[in-house]
Coordinates of C-alpha atoms and ligand atoms in Angstrom, one line a residue:
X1 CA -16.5 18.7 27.1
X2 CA -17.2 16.9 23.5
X3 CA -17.0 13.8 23.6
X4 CA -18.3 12.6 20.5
X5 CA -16.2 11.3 18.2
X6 CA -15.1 13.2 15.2
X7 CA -12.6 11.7 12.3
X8 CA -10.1 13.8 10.7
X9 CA -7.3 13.1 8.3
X10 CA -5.2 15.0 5.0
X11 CA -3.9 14.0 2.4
X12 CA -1.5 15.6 0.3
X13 CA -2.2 16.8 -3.2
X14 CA 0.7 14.7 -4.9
X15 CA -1.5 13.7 -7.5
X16 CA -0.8 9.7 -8.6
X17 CA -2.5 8.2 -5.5
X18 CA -1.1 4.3 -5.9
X19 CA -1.8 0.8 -3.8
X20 CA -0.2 2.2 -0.9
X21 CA -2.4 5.4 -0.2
X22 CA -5.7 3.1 -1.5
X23 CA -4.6 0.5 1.2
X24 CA -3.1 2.5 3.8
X25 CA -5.5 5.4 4.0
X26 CA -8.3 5.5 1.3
X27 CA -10.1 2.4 2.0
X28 CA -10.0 3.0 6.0
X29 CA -11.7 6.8 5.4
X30 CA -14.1 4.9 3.7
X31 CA -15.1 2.5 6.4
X32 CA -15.0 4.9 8.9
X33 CA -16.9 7.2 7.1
X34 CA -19.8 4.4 7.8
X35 CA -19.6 4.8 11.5
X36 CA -18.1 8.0 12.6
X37 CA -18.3 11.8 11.5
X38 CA -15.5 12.3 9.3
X39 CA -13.3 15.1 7.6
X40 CA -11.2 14.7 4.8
X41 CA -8.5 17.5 4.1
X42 CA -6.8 17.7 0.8
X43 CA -3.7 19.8 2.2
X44 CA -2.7 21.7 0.1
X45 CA -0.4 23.8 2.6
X46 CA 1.4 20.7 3.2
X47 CA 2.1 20.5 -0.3
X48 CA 3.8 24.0 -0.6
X49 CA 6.4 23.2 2.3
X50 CA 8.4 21.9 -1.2
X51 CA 8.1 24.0 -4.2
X52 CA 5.4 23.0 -6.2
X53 CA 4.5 23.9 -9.9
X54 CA 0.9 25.8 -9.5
X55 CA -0.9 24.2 -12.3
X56 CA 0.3 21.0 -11.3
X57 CA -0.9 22.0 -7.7
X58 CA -4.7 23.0 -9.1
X59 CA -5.0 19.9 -10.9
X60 CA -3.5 17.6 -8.2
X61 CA -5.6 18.7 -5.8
X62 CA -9.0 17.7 -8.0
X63 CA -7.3 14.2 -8.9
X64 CA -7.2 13.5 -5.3
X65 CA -10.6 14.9 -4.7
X66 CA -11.5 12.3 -7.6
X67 CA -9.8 9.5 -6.1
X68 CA -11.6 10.2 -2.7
X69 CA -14.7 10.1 -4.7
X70 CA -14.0 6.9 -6.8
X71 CA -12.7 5.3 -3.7
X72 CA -15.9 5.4 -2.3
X73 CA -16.0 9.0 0.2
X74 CA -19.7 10.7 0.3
X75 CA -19.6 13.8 0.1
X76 CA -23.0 14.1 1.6
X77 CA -22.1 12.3 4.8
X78 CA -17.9 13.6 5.0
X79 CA -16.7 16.9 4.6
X80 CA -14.0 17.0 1.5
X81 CA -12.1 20.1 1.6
X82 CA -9.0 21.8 0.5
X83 CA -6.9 22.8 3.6
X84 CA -6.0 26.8 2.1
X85 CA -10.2 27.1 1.8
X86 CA -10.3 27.4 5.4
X87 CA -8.0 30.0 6.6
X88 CA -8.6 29.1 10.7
X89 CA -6.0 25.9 9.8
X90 CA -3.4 28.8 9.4
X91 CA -4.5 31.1 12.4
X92 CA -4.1 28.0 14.5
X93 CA -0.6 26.7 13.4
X94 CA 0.4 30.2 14.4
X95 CA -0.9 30.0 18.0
X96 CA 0.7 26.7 17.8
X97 CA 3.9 27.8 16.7
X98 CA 4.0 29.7 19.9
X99 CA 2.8 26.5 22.1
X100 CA 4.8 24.3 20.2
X101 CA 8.8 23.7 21.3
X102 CA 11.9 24.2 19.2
X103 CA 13.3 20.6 20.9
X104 CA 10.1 18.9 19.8
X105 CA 10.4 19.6 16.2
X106 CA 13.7 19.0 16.4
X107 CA 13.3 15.4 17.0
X108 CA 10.9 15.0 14.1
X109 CA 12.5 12.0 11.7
X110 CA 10.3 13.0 8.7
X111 CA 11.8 16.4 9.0
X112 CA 15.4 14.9 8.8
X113 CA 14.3 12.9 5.6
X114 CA 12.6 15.2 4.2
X115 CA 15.4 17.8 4.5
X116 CA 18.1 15.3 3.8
X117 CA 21.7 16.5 3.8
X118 CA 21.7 20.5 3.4
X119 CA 19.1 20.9 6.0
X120 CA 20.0 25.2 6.4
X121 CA 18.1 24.7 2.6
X122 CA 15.1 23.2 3.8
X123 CA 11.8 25.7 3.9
X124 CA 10.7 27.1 7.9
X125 CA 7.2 25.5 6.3
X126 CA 8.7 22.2 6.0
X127 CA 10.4 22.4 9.7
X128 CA 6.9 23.1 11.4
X129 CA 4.9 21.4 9.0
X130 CA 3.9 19.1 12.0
X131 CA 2.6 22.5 13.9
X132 CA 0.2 22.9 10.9
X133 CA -0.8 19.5 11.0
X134 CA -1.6 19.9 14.7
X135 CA -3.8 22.5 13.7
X136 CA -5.6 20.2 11.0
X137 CA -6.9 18.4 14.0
X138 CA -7.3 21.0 16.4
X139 CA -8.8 23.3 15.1
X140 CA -12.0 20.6 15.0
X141 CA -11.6 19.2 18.2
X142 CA -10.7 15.4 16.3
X143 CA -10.8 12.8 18.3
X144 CA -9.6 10.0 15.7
X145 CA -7.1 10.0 13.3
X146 CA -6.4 7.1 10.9
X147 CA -3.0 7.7 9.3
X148 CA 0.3 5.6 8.3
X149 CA 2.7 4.8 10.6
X150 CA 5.4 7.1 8.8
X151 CA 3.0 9.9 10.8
X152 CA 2.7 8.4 14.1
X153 CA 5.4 10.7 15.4
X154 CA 3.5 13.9 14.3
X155 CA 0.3 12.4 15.8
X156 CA 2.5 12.2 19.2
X157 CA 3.3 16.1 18.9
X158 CA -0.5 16.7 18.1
X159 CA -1.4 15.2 21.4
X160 CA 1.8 17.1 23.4
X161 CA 0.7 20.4 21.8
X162 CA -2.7 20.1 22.5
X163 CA -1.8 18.6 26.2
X164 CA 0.7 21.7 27.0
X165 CA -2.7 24.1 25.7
X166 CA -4.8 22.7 27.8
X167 CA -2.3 23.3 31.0
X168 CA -0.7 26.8 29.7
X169 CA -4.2 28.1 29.2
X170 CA -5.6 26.3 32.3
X171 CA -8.5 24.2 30.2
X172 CA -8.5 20.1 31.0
X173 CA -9.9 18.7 28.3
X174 CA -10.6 21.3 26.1
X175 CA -8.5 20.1 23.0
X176 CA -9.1 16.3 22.9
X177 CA -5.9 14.4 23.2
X178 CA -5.9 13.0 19.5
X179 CA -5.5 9.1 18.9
X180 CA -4.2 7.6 15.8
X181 CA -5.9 5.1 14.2
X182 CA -3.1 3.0 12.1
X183 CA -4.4 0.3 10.0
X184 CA -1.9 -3.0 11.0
X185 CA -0.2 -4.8 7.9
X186 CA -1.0 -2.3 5.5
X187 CA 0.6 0.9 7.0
X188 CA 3.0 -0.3 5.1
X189 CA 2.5 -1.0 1.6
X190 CA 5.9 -1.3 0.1
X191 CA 8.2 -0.3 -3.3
X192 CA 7.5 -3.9 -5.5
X193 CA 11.2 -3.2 -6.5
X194 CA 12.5 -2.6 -3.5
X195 CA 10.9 -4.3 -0.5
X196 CA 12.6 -2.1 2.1
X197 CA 11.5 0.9 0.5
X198 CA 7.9 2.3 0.8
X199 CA 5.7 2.5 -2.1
X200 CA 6.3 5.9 -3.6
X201 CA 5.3 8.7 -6.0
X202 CA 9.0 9.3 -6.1
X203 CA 10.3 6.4 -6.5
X204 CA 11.9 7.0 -10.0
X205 CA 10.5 3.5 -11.2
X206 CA 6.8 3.6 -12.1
X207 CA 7.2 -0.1 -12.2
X208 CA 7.9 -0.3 -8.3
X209 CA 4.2 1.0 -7.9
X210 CA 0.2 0.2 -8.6
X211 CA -1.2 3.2 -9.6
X212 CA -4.8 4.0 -9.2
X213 CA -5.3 5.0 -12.4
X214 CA -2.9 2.0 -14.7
X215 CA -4.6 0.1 -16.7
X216 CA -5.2 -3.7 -16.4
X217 CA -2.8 -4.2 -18.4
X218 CA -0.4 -2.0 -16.7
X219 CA -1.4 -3.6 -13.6
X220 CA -0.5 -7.0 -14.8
X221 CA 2.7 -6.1 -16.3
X222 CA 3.7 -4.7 -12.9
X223 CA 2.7 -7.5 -10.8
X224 CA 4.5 -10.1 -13.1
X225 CA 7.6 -7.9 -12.7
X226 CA 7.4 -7.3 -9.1
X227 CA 10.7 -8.9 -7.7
X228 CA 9.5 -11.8 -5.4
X229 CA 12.1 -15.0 -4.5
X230 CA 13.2 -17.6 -6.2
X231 CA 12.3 -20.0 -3.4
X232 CA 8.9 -21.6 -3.0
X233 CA 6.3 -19.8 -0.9
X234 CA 7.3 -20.8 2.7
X235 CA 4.5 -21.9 5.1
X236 CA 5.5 -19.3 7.9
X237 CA 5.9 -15.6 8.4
X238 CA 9.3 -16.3 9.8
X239 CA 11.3 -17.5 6.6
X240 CA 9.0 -14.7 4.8
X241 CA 10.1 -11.7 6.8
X242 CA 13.5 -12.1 5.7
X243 CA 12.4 -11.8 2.0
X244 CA 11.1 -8.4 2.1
X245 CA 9.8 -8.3 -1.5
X246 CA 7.9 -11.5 -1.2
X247 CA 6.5 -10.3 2.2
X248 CA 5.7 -7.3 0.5
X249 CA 3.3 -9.1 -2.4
X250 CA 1.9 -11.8 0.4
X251 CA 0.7 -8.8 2.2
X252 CA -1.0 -6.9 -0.9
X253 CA -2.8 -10.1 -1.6
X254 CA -3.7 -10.8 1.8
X255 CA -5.4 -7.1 2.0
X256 CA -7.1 -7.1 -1.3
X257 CA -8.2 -10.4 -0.5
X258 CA -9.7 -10.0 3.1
X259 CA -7.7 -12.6 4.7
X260 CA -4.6 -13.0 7.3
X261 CA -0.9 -13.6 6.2
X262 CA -1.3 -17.0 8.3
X263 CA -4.3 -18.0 5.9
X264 CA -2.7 -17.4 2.9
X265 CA 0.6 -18.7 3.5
X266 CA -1.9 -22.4 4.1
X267 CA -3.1 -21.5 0.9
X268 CA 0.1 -20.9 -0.8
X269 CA 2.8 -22.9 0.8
X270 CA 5.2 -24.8 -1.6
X271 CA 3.8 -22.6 -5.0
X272 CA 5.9 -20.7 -6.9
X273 CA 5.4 -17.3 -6.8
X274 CA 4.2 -16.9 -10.4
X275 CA 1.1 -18.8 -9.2
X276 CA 0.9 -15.9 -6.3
X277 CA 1.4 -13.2 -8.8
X278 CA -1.4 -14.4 -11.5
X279 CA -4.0 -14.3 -8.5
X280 CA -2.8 -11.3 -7.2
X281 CA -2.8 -9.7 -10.7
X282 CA -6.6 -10.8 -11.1
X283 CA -7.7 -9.2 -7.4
X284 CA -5.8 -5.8 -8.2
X285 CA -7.4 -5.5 -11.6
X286 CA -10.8 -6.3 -10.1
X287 CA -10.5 -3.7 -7.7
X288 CA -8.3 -1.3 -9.1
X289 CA -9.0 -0.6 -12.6
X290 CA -12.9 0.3 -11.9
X291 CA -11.5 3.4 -9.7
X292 CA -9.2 4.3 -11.9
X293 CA -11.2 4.3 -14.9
X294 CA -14.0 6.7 -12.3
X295 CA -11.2 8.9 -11.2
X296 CA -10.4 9.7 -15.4
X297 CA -14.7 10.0 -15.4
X298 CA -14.5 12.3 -12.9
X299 CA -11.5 14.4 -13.7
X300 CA -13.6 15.4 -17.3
X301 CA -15.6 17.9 -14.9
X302 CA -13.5 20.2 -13.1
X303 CA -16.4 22.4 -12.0
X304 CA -18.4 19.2 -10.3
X305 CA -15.4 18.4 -8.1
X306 CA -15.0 22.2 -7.3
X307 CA -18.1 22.3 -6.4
X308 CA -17.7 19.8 -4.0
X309 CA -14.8 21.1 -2.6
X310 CA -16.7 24.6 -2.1
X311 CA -19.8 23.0 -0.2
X312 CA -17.1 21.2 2.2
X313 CA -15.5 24.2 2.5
X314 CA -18.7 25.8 4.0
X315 CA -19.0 23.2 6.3
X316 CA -15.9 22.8 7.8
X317 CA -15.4 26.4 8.1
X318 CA -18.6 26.7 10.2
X319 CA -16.9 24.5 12.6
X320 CA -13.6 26.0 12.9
X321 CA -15.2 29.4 13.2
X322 CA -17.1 28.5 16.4
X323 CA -13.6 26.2 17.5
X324 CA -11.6 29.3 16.7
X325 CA -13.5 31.9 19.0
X326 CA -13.2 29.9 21.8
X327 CA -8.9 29.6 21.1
X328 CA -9.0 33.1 20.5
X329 CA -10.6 33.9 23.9
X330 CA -8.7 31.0 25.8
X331 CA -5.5 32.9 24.1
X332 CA -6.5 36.4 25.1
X333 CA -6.6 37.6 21.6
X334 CA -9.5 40.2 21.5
Ligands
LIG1 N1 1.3 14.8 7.1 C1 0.3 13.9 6.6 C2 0.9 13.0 5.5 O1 1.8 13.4 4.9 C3 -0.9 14.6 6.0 C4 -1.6 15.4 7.0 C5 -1.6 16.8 7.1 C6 -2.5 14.9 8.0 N2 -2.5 17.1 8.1 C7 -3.0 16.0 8.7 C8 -2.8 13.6 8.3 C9 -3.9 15.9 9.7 C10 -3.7 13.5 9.4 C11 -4.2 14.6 10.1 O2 0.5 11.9 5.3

């Protein structure tokens, strides 16, 4: 049995990575990266369960190579690869497709969101998109998986597809049972418009987001604009959590400034939030606008970032190649 531990997580080419991926995802792959094996998938198969433009597709899938890069990923010590390099992630959601149960799916709530009202409209890729991502993990044997809390449900019907493998093809242990690894406040990172909303590509708004690549000046624009409370800062989480836009900003600068929400609620109790916002403006440019301003660097040369792409390609491949003949064979496939 393996037993080491292996790191795997995607992310999906939407291009615009903001405060709430760097946060919520992109920060973590980078401290893990210090202690574990890791793989990072740009999925780019995920992408296509909605129609994408192809050019937009191509060059989304280098910006968030770049922002893995500027973020701080090695790719001398993590594999960074595009998901449709290595054709074993599709082999597998197939063979998963078959393990995988109609009623499981069914209960998906991303699915439901994601489909919204007309769901007979809705691709078959985006209805067993969580088959594929099963796969993702899978097909390396992962143990960990650091993801948002929005995916904690797919990680779930990772572990019950790889659990009902293991019995159907009479093989304890052979697919570890995958645990997520969801960062605490920051899973959710949220809209600065709308603090009951997630922080979002899609959100119409580009002033209810921090993207990685704004300026400092867009930053601070932003920030100043963020709706917060017209109350003072209270001096406990309880009178906070009913202001979900002021919870929302606390929490950003709690994050980017390494503390608790208890610290800086002592810090900041009876200020008005403008005083909040001019600090947290400061912190996010500090730490934002150098990886922007390296993702734009890197984004200049396309062939260096396919390049790495191509050497993680090789890698991972290796890998799922030697997973893949061991399925096949468990399978029966000759
Ligand atoms: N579904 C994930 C998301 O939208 C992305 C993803 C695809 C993923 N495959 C994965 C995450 C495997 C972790 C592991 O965020």
């Amino acid at each position: 049995m393996n037993k080491k531990k292996l790191v795997f997580s995607g992310v999906q080419p939407t291009g615009n990575l903001h405060l709430g991926n760097y946060l919520g995802a992109l920060k973590n792959f980078v401290s893990l990266q210090k202690e574990m094996d890791c793989i990072y998938c740009v999925v780019d198969l995920h992408a296509i369960t909605t129609f994408q433009n192809p050019n937009q597709l191509r060059n989304n899938v280098l910006e968030t190579v770049a922002s893995f890069l500027a973020t701080g990923l090695n790719p001398s010590k993590s594999i960074i690869f595009n998901q449709s390099a290595v054709s074993g992630h599709t082999e597998l959601a197939w063979i998963l497709n078959c393990i995988s149960r109609i009623g499981w799916l069914s209960r998906m709530t991303q699915f439901k969101d994601k489909a919204g009202s007309d769901k007979e409209k809705a691709s078959v890729g985006l209805y067993i998109y969580p088959n594929l991502m099963a796969a993702d993990i899978l097909l390396y044997k992962a143990t960990h998986v650091p993801v948002g809390a929005d995916q904690k449900q797919h990680l779930e019907l990772s572990r019950d597809i790889a659990q009902k493998f293991n019995n159907d093809f009479n093989c304890k242990d052979f697919f570890p049972l995958p645990e997520p690894l969801i960062p605490k406040n920051v899973s959710r990172v949220m809209s600065l418009r709308d603090g009951n909303k997630k922080m979002s590509k899609s959100e119409e708004s580009d002033y209810s987001r921090i993207n990685l690549k704004d300026s400092a000046d867009e930053i601070y624009k932003k920030i100043k604009k963020a709706k917060s409370d017209s109350d003072q800062i209270p001096d406990n989480l309880k009178d906070l959590e009913k202001k979900p836009e002021a919870l929302n900003l606390i929490n950003i600068y709690s994050e980017i400034s390494k503390s608790t929400l208890e610290k800086v609620l002592n810090e900041m109790s009876g200020k008005e939030y403008a005083f909040l916002k001019r600090k947290l403006a400061e912190l996010l440019i500090n730490e934002i606008e150098p990886v922007g301003k390296e993702i734009k660097k890197l984004l200049v040369d396309k062939s260096h970032l396919e390049s790495i792409l191509k050497k993680g390609k090789e890698k991972a491949n290796i890998i799922a190649e030697e997973n893949l003949k061991n399925i096949r064979e468990k399978v029966g496939l000759i």
